Tab-separated table of C-alpha atoms and ligand atoms in Angstrom:
chain	number	residue	atom	x	y	z
P	845	MET	CA	-21.785	17.809	-2.432
P	846	ALA	CA	-23.725	16.332	-5.219
P	847	ASP	CA	-21.763	17.911	-7.937
P	848	GLU	CA	-18.566	16.089	-6.939
P	849	PRO	CA	-17.481	13.182	-9.091
P	850	LEU	CA	-19.166	9.766	-8.013
P	851	VAL	CA	-16.757	7.037	-8.773
P	852	LEU	CA	-16.636	3.217	-8.336
P	853	GLY	CA	-13.151	1.849	-7.793
P	854	ILE	CA	-11.952	-1.806	-8.275
P	855	GLU	CA	-8.864	-3.219	-6.630
P	856	THR	CA	-7.477	-6.647	-7.340
P	857	SER	CA	-3.656	-6.185	-7.239
P	858	CYS	CA	-3.134	-8.882	-4.574
P	859	ASP	CA	-5.570	-10.971	-2.562
P	860	GLU	CA	-8.229	-8.621	-1.729
P	861	THR	CA	-11.049	-7.972	-4.061
P	862	GLY	CA	-12.102	-4.444	-3.201
P	863	VAL	CA	-14.929	-2.279	-4.525
P	864	GLY	CA	-15.162	1.165	-3.176
P	865	ILE	CA	-17.550	4.009	-4.106
P	866	VAL	CA	-16.728	7.578	-3.225
P	867	ARG	CA	-18.382	11.094	-3.979
P	868	GLY	CA	-15.382	13.513	-4.200
P	869	HIS	CA	-13.786	12.917	-0.890
P	870	THR	CA	-16.713	11.169	0.865
P	871	LEU	CA	-16.766	7.379	1.345
P	872	LEU	CA	-20.005	5.846	0.435
P	873	ALA	CA	-19.213	2.220	0.232
P	874	ASP	CA	-16.125	-0.098	0.832
P	875	ALA	CA	-16.906	-3.784	0.075
P	876	VAL	CA	-13.940	-6.180	0.433
P	877	ALA	CA	-13.646	-9.891	-0.174
P	878	SER	CA	-10.526	-11.462	0.848
P	879	SER	CA	-9.088	-14.759	-0.324
P	880	VAL	CA	-6.425	-14.533	2.535
P	881	ASP	CA	-7.657	-17.878	4.231
P	882	GLU	CA	-7.065	-19.679	1.093
P	883	HIS	CA	-3.291	-18.676	0.934
P	884	ALA	CA	-2.674	-19.106	4.669
P	885	ARG	CA	-1.697	-22.639	4.355
P	886	PHE	CA	0.940	-21.736	1.799
P	887	GLY	CA	2.430	-19.064	4.111
P	888	GLY	CA	2.118	-16.382	1.242
P	889	VAL	CA	-0.174	-15.233	-1.668
P	890	VAL	CA	-0.451	-17.671	-4.320
P	891	PRO	CA	-1.193	-15.932	-7.683
P	892	GLU	CA	-3.401	-18.434	-9.409
P	893	VAL	CA	-5.528	-18.929	-6.270
P	894	ALA	CA	-5.845	-15.009	-5.883
P	895	SER	CA	-7.013	-14.590	-9.643
P	896	ARG	CA	-9.573	-17.239	-9.416
P	897	ALA	CA	-10.970	-15.739	-6.137
P	898	HIS	CA	-11.210	-12.452	-7.827
P	899	LEU	CA	-13.157	-13.860	-10.555
P	900	GLU	CA	-15.712	-15.380	-8.277
P	901	ALA	CA	-15.937	-12.350	-5.794
P	902	MET	CA	-16.076	-9.549	-8.606
P	903	VAL	CA	-19.741	-9.359	-9.447
P	904	PRO	CA	-21.138	-9.891	-5.950
P	905	THR	CA	-18.763	-7.497	-4.425
P	906	ILE	CA	-19.689	-4.841	-7.021
P	907	GLN	CA	-23.267	-5.274	-6.271
P	908	ARG	CA	-22.682	-5.230	-2.522
P	909	ALA	CA	-20.979	-1.840	-2.856
P	910	LEU	CA	-23.601	-0.370	-5.142
P	911	LYS	CA	-26.255	-1.369	-2.585
P	912	GLU	CA	-24.410	0.055	0.325
P	913	ALA	CA	-23.738	3.222	-1.242
P	914	GLY	CA	-27.294	3.327	-2.325
P	915	VAL	CA	-26.594	4.649	-5.936
P	916	ALA	CA	-27.384	3.136	-9.328
P	917	ALA	CA	-24.513	2.053	-11.558
P	918	SER	CA	-25.977	4.511	-14.175
P	919	ASP	CA	-25.369	7.361	-11.831
P	920	LEU	CA	-21.607	6.820	-11.686
P	921	ASP	CA	-19.193	9.486	-13.203
P	922	GLY	CA	-16.341	6.877	-13.866
P	923	ILE	CA	-15.012	3.565	-13.124
P	924	ALA	CA	-11.409	3.500	-11.663
P	925	VAL	CA	-9.343	0.250	-11.450
P	926	THR	CA	-5.828	-0.711	-10.259
P	927	ALA	CA	-3.918	-1.054	-13.369
P	928	GLY	CA	-0.658	-1.780	-11.439
P	929	PRO	CA	1.616	-2.658	-9.766
P	930	GLY	CA	0.528	-5.965	-8.581
P	931	LEU	CA	0.250	-9.697	-9.596
P	932	ALA	CA	-0.367	-9.745	-13.247
P	933	GLY	CA	-3.137	-12.400	-13.304
P	934	ALA	CA	-4.838	-10.772	-10.420
P	935	LEU	CA	-4.697	-7.153	-11.873
P	936	LEU	CA	-6.132	-8.630	-15.257
P	937	VAL	CA	-9.438	-9.714	-13.551
P	938	GLY	CA	-10.005	-6.232	-11.997
P	939	VAL	CA	-9.023	-4.460	-15.355
P	940	SER	CA	-11.304	-6.757	-17.456
P	941	ALA	CA	-14.135	-6.199	-15.069
P	942	ALA	CA	-13.770	-2.328	-14.895
P	943	LYS	CA	-13.683	-2.295	-18.935
P	944	ALA	CA	-16.815	-4.259	-19.092
P	945	TYR	CA	-18.684	-2.102	-16.747
P	946	ALA	CA	-17.357	1.073	-18.132
P	947	TYR	CA	-18.147	0.205	-21.669
P	948	ALA	CA	-21.610	-1.271	-20.892
P	949	LEU	CA	-22.545	1.704	-19.027
P	950	GLY	CA	-20.901	4.357	-21.254
P	951	LYS	CA	-18.667	5.715	-18.495
P	952	PRO	CA	-15.032	6.817	-18.594
P	953	LEU	CA	-12.440	4.333	-17.414
P	954	TYR	CA	-9.595	5.384	-15.299
P	955	GLY	CA	-6.661	2.790	-14.777
P	956	VAL	CA	-4.887	4.016	-11.689
P	957	ASN	CA	-1.714	3.261	-9.757
P	958	HIS	CA	-2.099	1.043	-6.678
P	959	LEU	CA	0.678	3.102	-4.739
P	960	ALA	CA	-0.805	6.423	-5.424
P	961	SER	CA	-4.151	5.108	-4.340
P	962	HIS	CA	-2.758	4.041	-1.058
P	963	ILE	CA	-1.791	7.759	-0.465
P	964	CYS	CA	-4.884	9.375	-2.042
P	965	VAL	CA	-7.187	7.202	0.239
P	966	ASP	CA	-6.313	9.459	3.055
P	967	GLN	CA	-8.594	12.237	1.493
P	968	LEU	CA	-11.609	10.181	2.449
P	969	GLU	CA	-10.439	10.524	6.095
P	970	HIS	CA	-8.782	13.825	6.660
P	971	GLY	CA	-9.938	15.916	3.522
P	972	PRO	CA	-7.819	17.099	0.622
P	973	LEU	CA	-4.024	16.150	0.652
P	974	PRO	CA	-1.864	19.073	1.286
P	975	GLU	CA	0.510	19.907	-1.797
P	976	PRO	CA	3.117	18.830	-1.482
P	977	THR	CA	2.654	15.760	0.695
P	978	MET	CA	5.408	13.348	1.859
P	979	ALA	CA	4.266	9.732	1.763
P	980	LEU	CA	5.650	6.865	3.478
P	981	LEU	CA	4.327	3.834	1.690
P	982	VAL	CA	4.584	0.558	3.502
P	983	SER	CA	2.899	-2.535	2.360
P	984	GLY	CA	3.719	-6.275	1.674
P	985	GLY	CA	5.291	-5.484	-1.707
P	986	HIS	CA	6.541	-1.859	-1.131
P	987	SER	CA	8.378	0.389	1.215
P	988	SER	CA	9.068	3.688	-0.349
P	989	LEU	CA	9.372	7.405	0.615
P	990	LEU	CA	7.431	9.378	-2.044
P	991	LEU	CA	7.247	13.195	-2.443
P	992	ALA	CA	3.821	14.006	-4.081
P	993	PRO	CA	3.259	17.606	-5.169
P	994	ASP	CA	0.042	16.349	-7.037
P	995	ILE	CA	-1.068	12.951	-6.474
P	996	THR	CA	-2.899	12.850	-9.823
P	997	ALA	CA	0.212	13.718	-11.886
P	998	ASP	CA	3.377	14.291	-9.994
P	999	VAL	CA	4.645	11.662	-7.639
P	1000	ARG	CA	8.461	11.426	-7.046
P	1001	PRO	CA	10.399	8.704	-5.389
P	1002	LEU	CA	13.011	9.671	-3.031
P	1003	GLY	CA	14.019	6.133	-1.747
P	1004	SER	CA	12.755	2.659	-1.461
P	1005	THR	CA	13.838	-0.776	0.088
P	1006	ILE	CA	16.751	-2.284	-1.575
P	1007	ASP	CA	15.580	-5.666	-0.688
P	1008	ASP	CA	12.498	-6.899	1.369
P	1009	ALA	CA	9.397	-4.693	1.902
P	1010	ALA	CA	8.496	-3.724	5.486
P	1011	GLY	CA	5.468	-6.008	5.381
P	1012	GLU	CA	7.265	-8.807	3.878
P	1013	ALA	CA	9.581	-8.680	6.919
P	1014	PHE	CA	6.649	-8.932	9.253
P	1015	ASP	CA	5.343	-12.028	7.268
P	1016	LYS	CA	8.651	-13.683	7.286
P	1017	ILE	CA	9.286	-13.194	10.983
P	1018	ALA	CA	5.779	-14.341	11.847
P	1019	ARG	CA	6.395	-17.502	9.856
P	1020	VAL	CA	9.612	-18.290	11.645
P	1021	LEU	CA	7.785	-17.666	14.787
P	1022	ASN	CA	4.939	-19.911	13.607
P	1023	LEU	CA	2.504	-17.212	14.145
P	1024	GLY	CA	0.656	-17.735	10.648
P	1025	PHE	CA	0.024	-15.497	7.742
P	1026	PRO	CA	-0.152	-12.501	7.140
P	1027	GLY	CA	2.349	-11.677	9.988
P	1028	GLY	CA	1.854	-8.113	10.542
P	1029	PRO	CA	-1.469	-7.992	12.564
P	1030	VAL	CA	-0.384	-10.786	14.813
P	1031	ILE	CA	3.087	-9.470	15.647
P	1032	ASP	CA	1.542	-6.052	16.238
P	1033	ARG	CA	-0.884	-7.732	18.820
P	1034	ILE	CA	1.682	-9.991	20.432
P	1035	ALA	CA	4.383	-7.019	20.666
P	1036	ARG	CA	1.987	-5.279	22.958
P	1037	GLU	CA	2.876	-7.850	25.650
P	1038	GLY	CA	6.630	-7.620	24.923
P	1039	ASN	CA	9.587	-5.391	25.614
P	1040	PRO	CA	10.609	-3.469	22.531
P	1041	ASP	CA	14.287	-2.836	24.133
P	1042	ALA	CA	14.559	-6.511	25.165
P	1043	ILE	CA	16.984	-7.394	22.124
P	1044	ALA	CA	18.933	-4.834	20.165
P	1045	PHE	CA	18.216	-5.826	16.660
P	1046	PRO	CA	20.043	-4.016	13.852
P	1047	ARG	CA	18.846	-0.887	12.163
P	1048	GLY	CA	19.423	-1.232	8.358
P	1049	LEU	CA	20.893	1.494	6.190
P	1050	THR	CA	21.305	4.002	8.998
P	1051	GLY	CA	25.016	4.680	8.827
P	1052	PRO	CA	26.274	8.023	7.983
P	1053	ARG	CA	27.308	6.795	4.657
P	1054	ASP	CA	24.208	5.072	3.846
P	1055	ALA	CA	21.461	6.333	1.472
P	1056	ALA	CA	19.292	8.576	3.481
P	1057	TYR	CA	15.900	7.418	2.109
P	1058	ASP	CA	16.548	3.795	1.166
P	1059	PHE	CA	15.434	0.937	3.253
P	1060	SER	CA	16.850	-2.633	3.961
P	1061	PHE	CA	14.962	-5.264	6.092
P	1062	SER	CA	16.876	-8.303	4.878
P	1063	GLY	CA	19.650	-8.003	7.377
P	1064	LEU	CA	17.236	-7.602	10.119
P	1065	LYS	CA	15.115	-10.487	9.114
P	1066	THR	CA	18.316	-12.690	9.171
P	1067	ALA	CA	19.422	-11.337	12.588
P	1068	VAL	CA	16.077	-12.145	14.039
P	1069	ALA	CA	15.861	-15.623	12.498
P	1070	ARG	CA	19.557	-16.399	13.710
P	1071	TRP	CA	18.611	-15.205	17.201
P	1072	ILE	CA	15.621	-17.406	17.529
P	1073	GLU	CA	17.603	-20.434	15.973
P	1074	ALA	CA	20.207	-19.981	18.657
P	1075	LYS	CA	17.616	-20.020	21.289
P	1076	ARG	CA	16.090	-23.084	19.903
P	1077	ALA	CA	19.353	-24.806	19.418
P	1078	ALA	CA	20.187	-24.053	23.106
P	1079	GLY	CA	16.849	-25.789	24.032
P	1080	GLU	CA	15.587	-22.481	25.610
P	1081	GLU	CA	12.163	-21.113	25.073
P	1082	VAL	CA	11.815	-18.386	22.665
P	1083	PRO	CA	10.368	-15.215	24.164
P	1084	VAL	CA	7.752	-14.593	21.435
P	1085	ALA	CA	6.513	-11.298	22.747
P	1086	ASP	CA	9.920	-9.749	23.369
P	1087	VAL	CA	11.201	-10.831	19.964
P	1088	SER	CA	8.201	-9.485	18.162
P	1089	ALA	CA	8.241	-6.279	20.152
P	1090	SER	CA	12.049	-5.753	19.470
P	1091	PHE	CA	11.779	-6.711	15.861
P	1092	GLN	CA	8.762	-4.405	15.188
P	1093	GLU	CA	10.691	-1.548	17.128
P	1094	ALA	CA	13.763	-1.901	14.659
P	1095	VAL	CA	11.334	-1.709	11.570
P	1096	VAL	CA	9.289	1.094	13.120
P	1097	ASP	CA	12.451	3.147	14.238
P	1098	VAL	CA	13.948	3.185	10.773
P	1099	LEU	CA	10.850	4.018	8.915
P	1100	THR	CA	9.836	6.896	11.140
P	1101	ARG	CA	13.258	8.265	11.416
P	1102	LYS	CA	13.856	8.432	7.565
P	1103	ALA	CA	10.291	9.759	6.936
P	1104	VAL	CA	10.977	12.596	9.337
P	1105	ARG	CA	14.224	13.356	7.901
P	1106	ALA	CA	12.828	13.461	4.444
P	1107	CYS	CA	10.205	15.869	5.529
P	1108	LYS	CA	12.891	18.176	7.138
P	1109	ASP	CA	15.252	17.908	4.283
P	1110	GLU	CA	12.586	18.788	1.677
P	1111	GLY	CA	10.821	21.401	3.830
P	1112	VAL	CA	7.490	19.388	3.693
P	1113	GLU	CA	5.175	19.890	6.674
P	1114	HIS	CA	2.851	17.155	6.040
P	1115	LEU	CA	3.577	13.254	6.475
P	1116	MET	CA	1.132	10.681	5.254
P	1117	ILE	CA	1.522	6.993	5.879
P	1118	GLY	CA	-0.188	4.456	3.851
P	1119	GLY	CA	-0.135	0.765	2.967
P	1120	GLY	CA	-0.995	-2.332	4.954
P	1121	VAL	CA	1.903	-1.734	7.534
P	1122	ALA	CA	0.483	1.825	8.225
P	1123	ALA	CA	-2.117	-0.255	10.308
P	1124	ASN	CA	0.573	-0.984	12.700
P	1125	SER	CA	-0.032	0.564	16.203
P	1126	ARG	CA	3.553	0.961	17.141
P	1127	LEU	CA	4.229	2.643	14.036
P	1128	ARG	CA	1.363	4.944	14.194
P	1129	ALA	CA	2.376	5.891	17.715
P	1130	MET	CA	6.188	6.498	17.118
P	1131	ALA	CA	5.276	8.388	13.926
P	1132	GLU	CA	2.835	10.736	15.937
P	1133	ARG	CA	5.488	11.441	18.632
P	1134	ARG	CA	8.339	12.160	16.182
P	1135	CYS	CA	6.285	14.105	13.981
P	1136	GLU	CA	5.005	16.392	16.937
P	1137	ASP	CA	8.569	16.837	17.971
P	1138	ALA	CA	9.468	17.990	14.526
P	1139	GLY	CA	6.550	20.135	13.930
P	1140	ILE	CA	5.196	17.930	11.244
P	1141	THR	CA	1.372	17.206	10.727
P	1142	LEU	CA	0.859	13.520	10.524
P	1143	ARG	CA	-1.943	11.966	8.408
P	1144	VAL	CA	-2.594	8.190	8.849
P	1145	PRO	CA	-5.992	6.509	7.585
P	1146	ARG	CA	-7.854	4.260	9.922
P	1147	PRO	CA	-6.467	0.791	9.602
P	1148	LYS	CA	-9.269	-0.507	7.244
P	1149	LEU	CA	-8.488	2.050	4.729
P	1150	CYS	CA	-4.480	1.231	5.041
P	1151	THR	CA	-4.838	-2.327	3.804
P	1152	ASP	CA	-5.787	-2.942	0.327
P	1153	ASN	CA	-9.462	-1.889	-0.562
P	1154	GLY	CA	-11.302	-0.539	-3.369
P	1155	ALA	CA	-12.239	2.869	-1.707
P	1156	MET	CA	-8.601	3.973	-2.173
P	1157	VAL	CA	-8.956	3.327	-5.937
P	1158	ALA	CA	-12.264	5.257	-6.107
P	1159	ALA	CA	-10.565	8.192	-4.303
P	1160	LEU	CA	-7.719	8.432	-6.712
P	1161	GLY	CA	-10.267	7.863	-9.547
P	1162	ALA	CA	-12.637	10.708	-8.170
P	1163	GLU	CA	-9.607	13.088	-7.988
P	1164	MET	CA	-8.630	12.174	-11.649
P	1165	VAL	CA	-12.110	13.111	-12.782
P	1166	ALA	CA	-12.132	16.484	-10.363
P	1167	ARG	CA	-8.888	17.473	-11.969
P	1168	GLY	CA	-9.854	16.744	-15.551
P	1169	ARG	CA	-7.265	14.027	-16.141
P	1170	SER	CA	-7.699	12.108	-19.390
P	1171	ALA	CA	-9.454	8.802	-19.135
P	1172	SER	CA	-7.683	5.436	-20.143
P	1173	ALA	CA	-8.164	3.865	-23.520
P	1174	TRP	CA	-10.235	0.755	-24.135
P	1175	ASP	CA	-7.204	-1.219	-24.632
P	1176	LEU	CA	-5.822	-0.395	-21.075
P	1177	SER	CA	-3.767	-3.231	-19.889
P	1178	ALA	CA	-2.703	-4.513	-16.447
P	1179	ASP	CA	0.820	-3.639	-15.890
P	1180	SER	CA	2.390	-5.597	-13.034
P	1181	SER	CA	5.462	-3.210	-13.003
P	1182	LEU	CA	3.644	0.281	-13.358
P	1183	PRO	CA	6.073	2.771	-12.011
P	1184	VAL	CA	5.000	4.969	-9.012
P	1185	THR	CA	5.730	8.053	-11.299
P	1186	ASP	CA	2.611	7.192	-13.348
P	1187	PRO	CA	-0.348	7.910	-10.871
P	1188	HIS	CA	-2.690	6.888	-13.760
P	1189	VAL	CA	-2.512	5.357	-17.313
P	1190	PRO	CA	-3.945	8.090	-19.739
P	1191	ASP	CA	-5.055	7.373	-23.200
P	1192	PRO	CA	-2.016	7.789	-25.246
P	1193	ASP	CA	-4.058	9.053	-28.238
P	1194	ALA	CA	-5.778	11.841	-26.070
P	1195	ASP	CA	-4.407	15.421	-26.304
P	1196	GLY	CA	-2.815	14.992	-22.755
P	1197	ASP	CA	-3.940	15.846	-19.381
P	1198	ALA	CA	-5.513	19.193	-18.554
P	1199	ASP	CA	-2.190	20.608	-17.321
P	1200	GLY	CA	-0.198	19.013	-19.949
P	1201	HIS	CA	1.862	16.802	-17.603
P	1202	PRO	CA	4.199	14.421	-19.506
P	1203	HIS	CA	4.038	10.913	-18.404
P	1204	SER	CA	7.118	8.750	-17.802
P	1205	HIS	CA	6.739	5.093	-19.154
P	1206	THR	CA	10.181	3.858	-17.850
P	1207	HIS	CA	9.610	0.597	-16.035
P	1208	SER	CA	11.380	0.119	-12.705
P	1209	HIS	CA	12.788	-3.324	-12.137
P	1210	ASP	CA	12.589	-2.682	-8.425
P	1211	HIS	CA	9.021	-3.205	-8.516
P	1212	VAL	CA	9.233	-6.503	-10.261
P	1213	HIS	CA	11.924	-7.460	-7.816
P	1214	GLU	CA	9.737	-6.494	-4.680
P	1215	LEU	CA	6.581	-8.012	-6.093
P	1216	SER	CA	8.209	-11.188	-7.023
P	1217	ARG	CA	9.248	-11.747	-3.515
P	1218	LYS	CA	5.738	-11.388	-2.380
P	1219	ASN	CA	4.549	-14.733	-3.763
P	1220	LEU	CA	5.924	-18.049	-3.137
P	1221	TYR	CA	6.642	-19.254	-6.745
P	1222	ALA	CA	8.257	-16.348	-8.300
G	1372	KG4	O1	-1.180	-2.746	1.414
G	1372	KG4	P1	-1.412	-4.328	1.726
G	1372	KG4	O2	-2.687	-4.652	2.381
G	1372	KG4	O3	-1.186	-5.122	0.364
G	1372	KG4	C1	0.008	-4.795	-0.325
G	1372	KG4	O4	-0.252	-3.948	-1.163
G	1372	KG4	O5	1.057	-5.490	-0.293
G	1372	KG4	O6	-0.276	-4.751	2.688
G	1372	KG4	C2	-0.113	-6.106	3.304
G	1372	KG4	C3	0.834	-6.033	4.259
G	1372	KG4	C4	1.239	-7.563	4.680
G	1372	KG4	O7	2.620	-7.792	4.699
G	1372	KG4	C5	0.744	-7.370	6.196
G	1372	KG4	O8	1.497	-8.286	7.115
G	1372	KG4	C6	1.045	-6.105	6.629
G	1372	KG4	O9	0.616	-5.262	5.423
G	1372	KG4	N1	0.242	-5.490	7.751
G	1372	KG4	C7	0.650	-5.067	8.989
G	1372	KG4	C8	-0.199	-4.862	9.746
G	1372	KG4	N2	-1.424	-5.037	9.141
G	1372	KG4	C9	-1.142	-5.572	7.829
G	1372	KG4	N3	2.096	-4.891	9.353
G	1372	KG4	C10	2.345	-4.513	10.578
G	1372	KG4	N4	1.473	-4.329	11.509
G	1372	KG4	C11	-0.011	-4.475	10.983
G	1372	KG4	N5	-0.843	-4.147	11.984
G	1373	ZN	ZN1	-1.426	-2.445	-1.100
C-alpha cells in the first residue's frame, strides 16, 4: 500500500554491505556486496579489510538498491541503519553513510539493532510477526533464544551461548576439515551425502541440571576436532561427509530442542528462526518436524534473507516508522555491543516512544565476548 512507510536500510556490521528498500512489509530491493572472498584466505573476517570494503561498496550499493526498487531517494520516509552489535569500524561506515544521506535528504534516521533486524526480516516473507514471537537467533556471532512481545520495543533474552556461536562452530569445524570459509554453507552441502548418526557427538548443556535455554558449542567443537585428529594420527581417511552430518546433527538437535521447549514453557505458539545459520537445510527440516509435533507454527525466512542483508534493517526501520517510534539523534554512534534489549537507539532528548517504553542501556559483555571471537585478531 502506498501509505505504508518507504524505508531504506543499511547493514555493515560484518562483511556484507547490504542496502535494502521496503515499503511496509513489502521488499522492493535487496542489494548486497560481500567482501567474503577477501577474508577467505585468513579463515575469518578481518575487521580492517571489512571496513575498507564497506567504504568502497557503499555508494554503488545504495544506487543499485534505489534503481532496483524504482524509487527516488526523495520519496523515502526514513533511513535505517544497523547501529550494533557488530564490528565497530564496519558499523561506523554504515552509520556515517546513513547520517549523511538522512541529513542531506532531510529524512529521519533510525539506528536499529542487528539482532532484532534478523527477526523482523521475516515480515517481508510471512507478513506481520505474531505478538509474542519466540525467536531462535543463530548467526556467526550470536546464538540466542529471544522472546519478542514487540520487535520494536520489547525483546527479552531467555538464553544464549556461553561460549561459541552456532555459526562460529560451523566455521571452525570447516576449517579443521579444510573446507574453506565460511563453513556453514559447505558443511550443509557435504552433510547431505553423510550419515547424521555415524558418530555420536556430544549435545552441550542438555543435562537435567543445565540452563534450559543456554547453549554451548565449544565442547562439541573440541570433540569433533579430537575425533578427526585421532583418525589422522591412525593414518585413516577422515569420512568428511559423515563427520559433517554428525556434527551438524548435534548442533541442530540442541537448537531445535531448546527452541521448542522455550515455546512450550512460555506458551508461545510461533517460533521464528533467523540469522545466517537459519539458512541451514537440516535445521529447517528438523525445526519443521519438531514444531509440527508440538503444535507450533514455524516461520523461517528464505536463506537469502537469513544471512546479513540490508532488507532486514529496512524492515525493522519501516516497523519503527509505522509504530511511531522516535528517530535517532544526529550524534547516533555505532555501538559494537548494543544489547539485544534495545531494538533501536532513540533520541535521548525526545519525549520517548509513542508508547513510553523505557530503554535499557546496560551493556552485555556477552556480546563483546561473542563478537570478539568472530574475528581473528581480537
Ligand atoms: O547472520 P550472518 O550472515 O552474519 C552474522 O551476523 O554473524 O551469519 C553468518 C554465519 C556464518 O558463521 C556461516 O557459516 C553461517 O552463518 N551459515 C550457515 C549456513 N549459511 C551461513 N551455517 C550453517 N548452514 C548454512 N547453510
Ligand atoms: Zn547477522
